[in-house]
XYZ file of C-alpha atoms in Angstrom:
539
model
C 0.000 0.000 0.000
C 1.223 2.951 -0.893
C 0.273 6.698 -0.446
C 1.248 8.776 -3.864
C -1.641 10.925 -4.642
C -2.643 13.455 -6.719
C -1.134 16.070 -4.491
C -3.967 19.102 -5.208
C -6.678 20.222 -2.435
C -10.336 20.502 -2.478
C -10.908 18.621 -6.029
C -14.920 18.185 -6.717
C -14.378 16.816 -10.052
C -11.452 14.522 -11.360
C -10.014 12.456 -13.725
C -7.754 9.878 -12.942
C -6.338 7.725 -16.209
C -3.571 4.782 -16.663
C -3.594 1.584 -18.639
C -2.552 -1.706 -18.167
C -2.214 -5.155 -19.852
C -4.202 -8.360 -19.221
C -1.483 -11.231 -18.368
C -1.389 -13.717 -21.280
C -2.085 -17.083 -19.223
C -5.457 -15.048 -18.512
C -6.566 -16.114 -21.798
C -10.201 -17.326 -21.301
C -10.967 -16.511 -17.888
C -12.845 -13.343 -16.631
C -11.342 -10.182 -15.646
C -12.364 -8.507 -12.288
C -11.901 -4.778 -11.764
C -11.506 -4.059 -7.873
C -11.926 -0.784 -6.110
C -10.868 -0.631 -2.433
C -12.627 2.984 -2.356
C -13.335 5.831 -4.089
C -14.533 9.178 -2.598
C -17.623 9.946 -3.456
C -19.147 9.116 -6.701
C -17.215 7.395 -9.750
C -17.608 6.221 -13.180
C -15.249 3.954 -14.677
C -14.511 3.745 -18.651
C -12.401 0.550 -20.130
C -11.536 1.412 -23.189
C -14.078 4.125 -23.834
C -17.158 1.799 -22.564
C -18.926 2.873 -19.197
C -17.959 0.058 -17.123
C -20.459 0.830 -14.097
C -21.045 3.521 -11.420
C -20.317 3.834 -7.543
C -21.920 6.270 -5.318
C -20.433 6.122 -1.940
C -17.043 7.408 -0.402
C -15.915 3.955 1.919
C -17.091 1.075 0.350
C -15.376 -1.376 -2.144
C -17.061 -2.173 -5.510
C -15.609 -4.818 -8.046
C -17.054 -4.843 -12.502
C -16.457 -7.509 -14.576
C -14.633 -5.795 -17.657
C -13.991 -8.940 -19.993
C -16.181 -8.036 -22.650
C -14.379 -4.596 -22.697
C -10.394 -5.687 -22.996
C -8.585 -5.545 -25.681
C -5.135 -7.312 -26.667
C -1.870 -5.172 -25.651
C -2.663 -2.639 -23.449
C -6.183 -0.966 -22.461
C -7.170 2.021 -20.907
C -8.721 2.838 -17.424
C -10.413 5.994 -17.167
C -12.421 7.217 -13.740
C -14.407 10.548 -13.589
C -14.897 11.227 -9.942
C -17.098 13.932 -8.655
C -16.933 14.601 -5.199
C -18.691 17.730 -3.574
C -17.877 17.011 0.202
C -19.770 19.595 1.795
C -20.634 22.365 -1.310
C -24.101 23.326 -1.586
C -26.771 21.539 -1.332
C -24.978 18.188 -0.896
C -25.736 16.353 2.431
C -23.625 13.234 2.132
C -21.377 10.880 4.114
C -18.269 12.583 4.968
C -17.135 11.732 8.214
C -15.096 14.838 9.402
C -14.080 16.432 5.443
C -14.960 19.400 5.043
C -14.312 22.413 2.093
C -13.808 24.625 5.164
C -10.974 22.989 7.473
C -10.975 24.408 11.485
C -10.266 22.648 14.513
C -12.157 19.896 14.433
C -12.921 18.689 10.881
C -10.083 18.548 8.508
C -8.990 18.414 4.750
C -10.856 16.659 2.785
C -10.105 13.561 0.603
C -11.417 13.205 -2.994
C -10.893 10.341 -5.606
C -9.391 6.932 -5.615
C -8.009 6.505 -1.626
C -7.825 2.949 -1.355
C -6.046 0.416 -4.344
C -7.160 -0.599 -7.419
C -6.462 -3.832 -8.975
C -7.217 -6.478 -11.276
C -7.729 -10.199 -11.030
C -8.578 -13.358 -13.375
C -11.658 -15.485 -12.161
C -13.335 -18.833 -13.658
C -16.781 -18.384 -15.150
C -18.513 -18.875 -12.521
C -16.508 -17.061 -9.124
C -17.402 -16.591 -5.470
C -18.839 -13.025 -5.219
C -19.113 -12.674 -1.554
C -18.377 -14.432 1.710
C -20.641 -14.020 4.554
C -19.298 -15.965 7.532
C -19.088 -15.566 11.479
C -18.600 -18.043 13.765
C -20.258 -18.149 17.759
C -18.903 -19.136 21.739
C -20.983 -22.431 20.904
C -18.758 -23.448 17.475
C -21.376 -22.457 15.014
C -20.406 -21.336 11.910
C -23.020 -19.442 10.155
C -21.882 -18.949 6.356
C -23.596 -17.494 3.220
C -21.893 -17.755 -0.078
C -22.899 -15.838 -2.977
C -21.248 -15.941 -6.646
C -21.544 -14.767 -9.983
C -23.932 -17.297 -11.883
C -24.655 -20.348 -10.080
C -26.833 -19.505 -6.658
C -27.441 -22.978 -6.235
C -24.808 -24.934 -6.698
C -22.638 -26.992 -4.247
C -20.084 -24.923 -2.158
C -17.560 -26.143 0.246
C -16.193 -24.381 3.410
C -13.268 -25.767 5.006
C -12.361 -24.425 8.650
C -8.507 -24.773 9.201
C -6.710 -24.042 12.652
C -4.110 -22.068 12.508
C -1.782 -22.789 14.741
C -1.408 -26.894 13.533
C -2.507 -26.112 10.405
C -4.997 -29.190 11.025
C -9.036 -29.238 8.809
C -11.005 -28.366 11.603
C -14.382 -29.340 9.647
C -15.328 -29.584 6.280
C -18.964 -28.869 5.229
C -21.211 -28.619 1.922
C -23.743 -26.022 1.676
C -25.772 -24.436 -1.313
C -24.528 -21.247 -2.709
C -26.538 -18.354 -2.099
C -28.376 -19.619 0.619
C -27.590 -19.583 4.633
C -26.061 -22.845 6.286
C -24.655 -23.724 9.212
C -22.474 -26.403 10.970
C -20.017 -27.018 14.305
C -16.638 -26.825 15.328
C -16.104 -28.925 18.148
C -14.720 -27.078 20.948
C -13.391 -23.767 19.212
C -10.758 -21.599 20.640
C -12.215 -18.273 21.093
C -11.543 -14.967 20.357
C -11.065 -12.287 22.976
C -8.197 -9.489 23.447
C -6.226 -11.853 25.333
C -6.255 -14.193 23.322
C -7.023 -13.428 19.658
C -7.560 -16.936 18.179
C -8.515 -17.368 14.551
C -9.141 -19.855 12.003
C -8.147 -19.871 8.226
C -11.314 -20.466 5.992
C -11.140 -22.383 2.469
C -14.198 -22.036 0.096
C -14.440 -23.441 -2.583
C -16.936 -23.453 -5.905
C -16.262 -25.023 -9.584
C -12.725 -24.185 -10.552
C -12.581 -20.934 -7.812
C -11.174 -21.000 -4.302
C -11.466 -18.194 -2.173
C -9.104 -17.641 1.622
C -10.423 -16.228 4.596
C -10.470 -16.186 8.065
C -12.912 -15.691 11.128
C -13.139 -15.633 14.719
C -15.354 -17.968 17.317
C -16.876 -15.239 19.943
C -20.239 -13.892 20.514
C -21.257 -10.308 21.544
C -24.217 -9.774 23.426
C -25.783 -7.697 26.052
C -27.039 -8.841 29.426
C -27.746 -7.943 33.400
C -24.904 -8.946 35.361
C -25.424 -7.877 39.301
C -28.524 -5.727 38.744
C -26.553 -3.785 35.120
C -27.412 -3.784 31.851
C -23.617 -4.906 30.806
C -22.051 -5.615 27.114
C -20.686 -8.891 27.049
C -17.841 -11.151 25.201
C -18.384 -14.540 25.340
C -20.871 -14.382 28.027
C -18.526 -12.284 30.320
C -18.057 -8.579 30.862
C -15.238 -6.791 29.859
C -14.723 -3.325 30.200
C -14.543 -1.622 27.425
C -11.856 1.095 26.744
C -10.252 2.421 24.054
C -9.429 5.541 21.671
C -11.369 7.966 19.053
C -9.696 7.156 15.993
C -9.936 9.833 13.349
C -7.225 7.475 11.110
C -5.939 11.203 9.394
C -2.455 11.207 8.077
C -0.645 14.694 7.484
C 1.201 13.310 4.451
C -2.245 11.412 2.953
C -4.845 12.466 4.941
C -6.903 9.596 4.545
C -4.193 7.082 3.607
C -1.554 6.034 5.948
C 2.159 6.007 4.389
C 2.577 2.275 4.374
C 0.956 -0.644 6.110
C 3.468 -0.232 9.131
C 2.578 3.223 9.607
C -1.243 1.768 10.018
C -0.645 -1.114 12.084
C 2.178 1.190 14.481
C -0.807 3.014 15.785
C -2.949 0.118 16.666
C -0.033 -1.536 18.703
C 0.471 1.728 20.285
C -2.988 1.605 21.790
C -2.766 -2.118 22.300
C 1.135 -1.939 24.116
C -0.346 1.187 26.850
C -3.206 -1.290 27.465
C -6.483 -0.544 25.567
C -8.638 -3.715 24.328
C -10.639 -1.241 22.106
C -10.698 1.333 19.337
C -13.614 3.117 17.996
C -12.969 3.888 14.521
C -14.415 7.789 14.830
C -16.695 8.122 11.195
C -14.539 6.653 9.163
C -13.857 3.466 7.212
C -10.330 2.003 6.878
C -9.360 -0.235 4.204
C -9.708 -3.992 4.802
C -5.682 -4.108 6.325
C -6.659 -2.289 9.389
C -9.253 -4.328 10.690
C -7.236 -7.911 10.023
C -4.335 -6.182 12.348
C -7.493 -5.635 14.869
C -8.414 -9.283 14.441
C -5.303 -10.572 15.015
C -3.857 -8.566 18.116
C -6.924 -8.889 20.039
C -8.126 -4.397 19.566
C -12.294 -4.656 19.741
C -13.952 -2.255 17.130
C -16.763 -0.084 17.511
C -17.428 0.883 13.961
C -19.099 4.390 12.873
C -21.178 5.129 10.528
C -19.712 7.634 8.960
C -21.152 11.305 9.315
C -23.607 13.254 7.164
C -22.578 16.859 6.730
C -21.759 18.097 10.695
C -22.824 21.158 12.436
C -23.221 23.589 9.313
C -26.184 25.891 9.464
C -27.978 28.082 6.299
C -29.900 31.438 6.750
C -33.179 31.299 5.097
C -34.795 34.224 3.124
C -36.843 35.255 5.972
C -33.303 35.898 8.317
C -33.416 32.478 10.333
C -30.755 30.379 10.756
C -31.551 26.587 10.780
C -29.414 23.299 10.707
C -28.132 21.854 6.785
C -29.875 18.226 7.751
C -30.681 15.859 4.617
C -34.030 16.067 2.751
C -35.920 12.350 2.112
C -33.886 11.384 -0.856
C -30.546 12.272 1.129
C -31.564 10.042 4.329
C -32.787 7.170 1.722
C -28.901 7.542 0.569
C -27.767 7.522 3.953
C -30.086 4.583 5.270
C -28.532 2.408 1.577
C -24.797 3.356 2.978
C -25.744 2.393 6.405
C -26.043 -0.839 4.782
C -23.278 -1.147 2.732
C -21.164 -0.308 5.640
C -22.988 -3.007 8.002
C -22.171 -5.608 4.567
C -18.496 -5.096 4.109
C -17.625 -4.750 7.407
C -19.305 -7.711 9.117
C -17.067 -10.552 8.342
C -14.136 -9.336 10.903
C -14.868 -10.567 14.143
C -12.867 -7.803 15.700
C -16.055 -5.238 15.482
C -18.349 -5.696 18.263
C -20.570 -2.491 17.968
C -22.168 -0.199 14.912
C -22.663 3.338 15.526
C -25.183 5.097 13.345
C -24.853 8.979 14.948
C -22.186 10.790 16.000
C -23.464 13.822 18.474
C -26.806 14.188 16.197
C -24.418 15.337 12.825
C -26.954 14.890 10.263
C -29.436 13.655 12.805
C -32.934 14.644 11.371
C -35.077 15.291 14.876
C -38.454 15.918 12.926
C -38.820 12.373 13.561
C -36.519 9.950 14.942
C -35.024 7.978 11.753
C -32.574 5.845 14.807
C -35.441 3.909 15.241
C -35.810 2.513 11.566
C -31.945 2.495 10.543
C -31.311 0.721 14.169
C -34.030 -1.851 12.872
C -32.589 -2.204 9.542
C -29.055 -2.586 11.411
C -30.277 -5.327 13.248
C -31.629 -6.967 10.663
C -28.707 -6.863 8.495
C -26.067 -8.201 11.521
C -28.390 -9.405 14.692
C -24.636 -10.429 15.510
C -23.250 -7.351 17.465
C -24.624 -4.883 19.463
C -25.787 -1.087 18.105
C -25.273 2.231 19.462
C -27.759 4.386 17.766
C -26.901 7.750 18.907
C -23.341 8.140 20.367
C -23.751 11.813 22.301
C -26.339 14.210 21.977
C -29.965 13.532 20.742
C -30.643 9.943 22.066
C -34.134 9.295 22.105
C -33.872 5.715 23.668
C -33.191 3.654 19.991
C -30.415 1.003 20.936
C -28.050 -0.855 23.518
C -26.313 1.894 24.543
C -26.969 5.014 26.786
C -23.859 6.861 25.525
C -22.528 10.250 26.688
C -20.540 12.189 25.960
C -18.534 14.804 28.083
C -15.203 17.023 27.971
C -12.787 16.670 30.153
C -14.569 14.668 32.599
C -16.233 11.607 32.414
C -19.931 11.124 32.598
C -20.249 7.209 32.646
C -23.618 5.676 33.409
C -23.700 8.202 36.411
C -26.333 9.871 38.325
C -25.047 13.392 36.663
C -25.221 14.446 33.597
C -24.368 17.366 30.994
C -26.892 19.080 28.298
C -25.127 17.957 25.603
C -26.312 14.096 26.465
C -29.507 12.536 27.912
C -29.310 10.950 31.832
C -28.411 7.506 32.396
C -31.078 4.870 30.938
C -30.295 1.683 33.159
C -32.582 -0.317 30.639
C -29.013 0.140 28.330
C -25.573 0.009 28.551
C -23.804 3.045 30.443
C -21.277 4.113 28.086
C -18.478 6.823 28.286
C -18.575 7.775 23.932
C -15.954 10.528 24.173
C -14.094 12.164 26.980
C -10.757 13.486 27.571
C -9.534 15.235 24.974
C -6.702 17.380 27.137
C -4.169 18.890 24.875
C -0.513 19.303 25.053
C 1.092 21.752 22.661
C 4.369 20.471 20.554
C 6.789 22.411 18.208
C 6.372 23.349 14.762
C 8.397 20.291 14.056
C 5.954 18.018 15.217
C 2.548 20.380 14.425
C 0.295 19.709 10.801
C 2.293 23.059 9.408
C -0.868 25.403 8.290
C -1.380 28.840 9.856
C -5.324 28.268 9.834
C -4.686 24.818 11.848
C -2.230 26.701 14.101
C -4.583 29.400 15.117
C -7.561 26.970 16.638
C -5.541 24.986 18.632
C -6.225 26.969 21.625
C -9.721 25.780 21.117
C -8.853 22.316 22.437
C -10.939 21.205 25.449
C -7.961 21.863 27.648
C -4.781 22.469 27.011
C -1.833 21.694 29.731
C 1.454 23.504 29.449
C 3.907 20.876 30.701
C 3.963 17.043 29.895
C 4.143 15.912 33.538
C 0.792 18.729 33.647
C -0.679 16.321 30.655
C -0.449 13.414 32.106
C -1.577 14.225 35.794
C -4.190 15.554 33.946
C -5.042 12.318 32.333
C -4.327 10.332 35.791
C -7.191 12.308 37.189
C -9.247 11.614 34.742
C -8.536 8.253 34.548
C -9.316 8.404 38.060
C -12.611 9.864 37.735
C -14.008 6.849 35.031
C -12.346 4.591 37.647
C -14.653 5.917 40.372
C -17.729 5.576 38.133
C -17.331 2.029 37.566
C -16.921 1.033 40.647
C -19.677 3.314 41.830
C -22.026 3.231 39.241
C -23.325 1.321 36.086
C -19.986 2.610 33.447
C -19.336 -0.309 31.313
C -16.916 1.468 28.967
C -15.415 5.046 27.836
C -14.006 6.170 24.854
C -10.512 8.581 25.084
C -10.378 11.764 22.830
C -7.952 10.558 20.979
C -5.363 8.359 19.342
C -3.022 11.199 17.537
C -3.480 14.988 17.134
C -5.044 15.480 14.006
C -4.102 19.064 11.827
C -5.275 21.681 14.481
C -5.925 19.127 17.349
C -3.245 18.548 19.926
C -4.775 15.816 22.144
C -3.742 13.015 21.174
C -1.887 10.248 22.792
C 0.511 10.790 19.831
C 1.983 13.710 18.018
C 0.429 14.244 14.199
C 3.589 13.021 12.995
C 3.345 9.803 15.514
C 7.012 10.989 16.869
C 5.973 12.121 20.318
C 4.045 9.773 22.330
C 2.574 11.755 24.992
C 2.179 9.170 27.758
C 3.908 7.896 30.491
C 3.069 4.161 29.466
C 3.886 2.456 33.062
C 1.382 5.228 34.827
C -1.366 4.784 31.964
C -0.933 0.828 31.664
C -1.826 0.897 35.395
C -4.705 3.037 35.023
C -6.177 1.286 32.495
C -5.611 -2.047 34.357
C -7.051 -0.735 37.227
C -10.666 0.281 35.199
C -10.637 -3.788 34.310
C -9.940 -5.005 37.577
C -12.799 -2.468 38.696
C -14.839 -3.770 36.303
C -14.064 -7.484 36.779
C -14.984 -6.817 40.557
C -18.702 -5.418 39.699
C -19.496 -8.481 37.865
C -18.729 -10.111 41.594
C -21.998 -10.891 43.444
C -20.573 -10.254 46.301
C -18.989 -6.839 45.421
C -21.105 -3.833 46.074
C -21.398 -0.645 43.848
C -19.217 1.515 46.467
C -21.271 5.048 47.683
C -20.065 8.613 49.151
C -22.047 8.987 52.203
């Protein structure tokens, strides 16, 4: 993976154009055209024929582009038009905007993720839908080009002995199931997976998946999230994945994965992967160290306002046709995304951004959510306008923590103990750097004294974070907190609270003081799921 780019800002419409040559011993198969991503909408010529077109910034598309090759070389053309946040467009954009400040950054436009071709039989596995539960069942769903219908076989292979597991036949394009006998199961501790073998015809397809099951359930009088029929206390970082040499792409692979061990090595079991969607590579590093997902949804345009003829200022929130759009990407999202066992939790809004509140559309896209994966658990409304859709009563609350507690702030609704008591964002305490180490723009430069708090030492920053630690501590071992989120993994452009520098050369920490914090919010939350360990009480 590599980050080259086309090295210009704020593009809403694009070519991009290369060629390439077919490999000879391809001679009679098909040819498949892959797209990891492309921000936001894209058509795609071969050879002067319209190949197909993608609407949708973070999801992977593939066209079958036999019947328009040619010998020798052929030509790849993609017109991408991507308006971000321009008038009138209310679309998925996560945190892009035309109009960086503080907060919401540079914007990405055009192909982001790789492009590639491959050579398939005439009949080829289109799509693999497999998870596997605590109980060795291996739900599996196997769709392909022409022949719904047909025999398929699924092979389960351990990976550590390399040994066939099972072996079962199913029909293609319908739901089967079958057992492994006495799985080793995935959890952060110990992040056990199995290699998967399908096979259809003359194509064979390589996965992997994970035995665990998320659910939700009252341990001890709480409404608690639960791996494998335990709790675990969740805790991890808001990851905005922003690089400041490819804003949405990360240099190299390394880069990518250097983060997630960086979280992983100070002692988080989580990340929640803040309105955006990686490519594929990120999440199979989260599979295989042990890092539990919460996935967003990634946001429709955030926080912008338009003054109508008659002087009055309202929110930009999306008409019908635009929350149809967003309710169809909702679903592609839920699609891709489902086959890696490390996500354990969909978010649909971030702090009501694009949240329509002339009805509450949670309710339906939460249903349609479930539908799609009844697997995981959903938290409809992280921050903000929660009107009681979904598993989690989230808030959200800078600097200090808010977790499930009898206290709340205006900006989130009071504990529901029907959910799950969860911490969505808090922290966020800043620490500035030197230029060397800052995204160099003068705009970026002149908000950062808008951060939440900003320390002026590094011993300041993290007795700071000790505190806070402190205070999340005291909630879950007082109250019903079963997880927090920590504002956030790196500074991002005019951001300076991160546990790491923009740059990811300054790591902000002191890791022995923040490992034991962190172990100390499991061991408190280990102890509440003791019978006979009381919530403790001020008197």
């Amino acid at each position: 993976m590599r980050s080259i780019g086309i090295q210009t800002t704020y593009n809403i419409y694009s070519w991009f154009s290369t060629s390439f040559t077919v490999p000879s011993n391809w001679t009679g198969s098909n040819v498949l055209l892959n797209f990891g991503a492309i921000d936001y909408e894209a058509t795609v010529f071969v050879n002067g024929h319209n190949a197909t077109f993608h609407r949708g910034g973070y999801f992977a598309f593939t066209v079958d582009v036999t019947s328009y090759l040619s010998s020798g070389a052929n030509e790849l053309l993609v017109f991408v038009h991507d308006p971000t946040d321009e008038d009138p467009y209310v679309i998925p954009i996560g945190k892009q905007t035309l109009h960086p400040s503080h907060i919401f950054y540079t914007p990405c436009s055009g192909i982001w993720q790789s492009v590639w071709i491959e050579s398939a039989p005439s009949t080829y596995i289109t799509e693999l839908d497999i998870s596997a539960s605590i109980d060795g069942t291996v739900n599996a769903t196997i769709s392909t080009s022409s022949s719904n219908g047909s025999t398929v076989s699924v092979s389960i292979v351990d990976r550590s002995s390399d040994n066939t597991v099972a072996t079962h036949s199913g029909t293609a394009g319908s739901p089967f199931t079958f057992t492994v006998s006495s799985p080793k199961l995935w959890s952060p501790s110990a992040p056990d997976l199995y290699d998967v073998v399908v096979t259809i015809d003359g194509d064979t397809v390589y996965s992997y998946t994970g035995f665990r099951t998320i659910s939700k359930g009252v341990v001890n009088g709480i409404e608690r999230p639960l791996l494998n029929g335990e709790f675990i206390f969740l805790f991890g970082t808001l990851d905005q994945g922003f690089w400041p040499d490819g804003i949405y792409v990360p240099p190299n692979r390394e880069a990518m994965v250097y983060d997630l061990q960086t979280l992983k090595n100070l002692g988080f079991n989580m990340v929640r992967k803040h309105i955006k969607v990686e490519n594929a590579l990120f999440y199979q590093a989260c599979d295989e160290m042990g890092l539990m997902v919460i996935q967003d949804m990634p946001a429709l345009r955030p926080l912008q306002s338009e003054t109508l003829s008659n002087c009055t200022v309202e929110t930009i929130l999306p008409d019908d046709a635009q929350q149809a759009e967003f309710g169809r990407q909702l679903e592609l999202l839920v699609k891709q995304q489902r086959p890696f066992p490390s996500i354990i939790t969909w978010i649909i809004y971030n702090e009501g951004w694009g949240q329509r509140l002339d009805y509450y559309p949670e309710f339906g896209l939460t249903d349609l959510v479930r539908q799609i994966d009844p697997t995981r658990l959903i938290d409809s409304t992280t921050g903000w306008y929660d009107h009681g859709a979904g598993d989690f009563s989230d808030n959200h609350h800078y600097a200090n923590p808010q977790c499930g507690s009898p206290f709340y702030s205006i900006q989130s609704s009071p504990y529901d103990p029907s959910r799950i008591g969860f911490q969505g964002e808090f922290g966020g305490i800043g620490y500035n750097v030197s230029i060397d180490h800052l995204w160099n723009v003068q705009e970026a430069i002149n908000t950062i004294n808008q951060t939440y708090e900003l320390d002026l030492t590094i011993d300041a920053w993290n007795y700071r974070g000790h505190r806070l630690l402190g205070e999340l501590l005291d909630q879950v071992k007082m109250y019903a907190c079963s997880g927090g989120v920590w504002t956030q993994t790196t500074d991002v452009e005019g951001e300076v609270n991160g546990l790491l520098t923009y740059d990811r050369r300054v790591l902000r920490p002191n890791v022995a003081q923040w490992q034991s914090d962190i172990q100390a919010l499991y061991a408190a939350g280990a102890a509440r799921s003791n019978a006979s360990t009381p919530a403790l009480s001020f008197l």
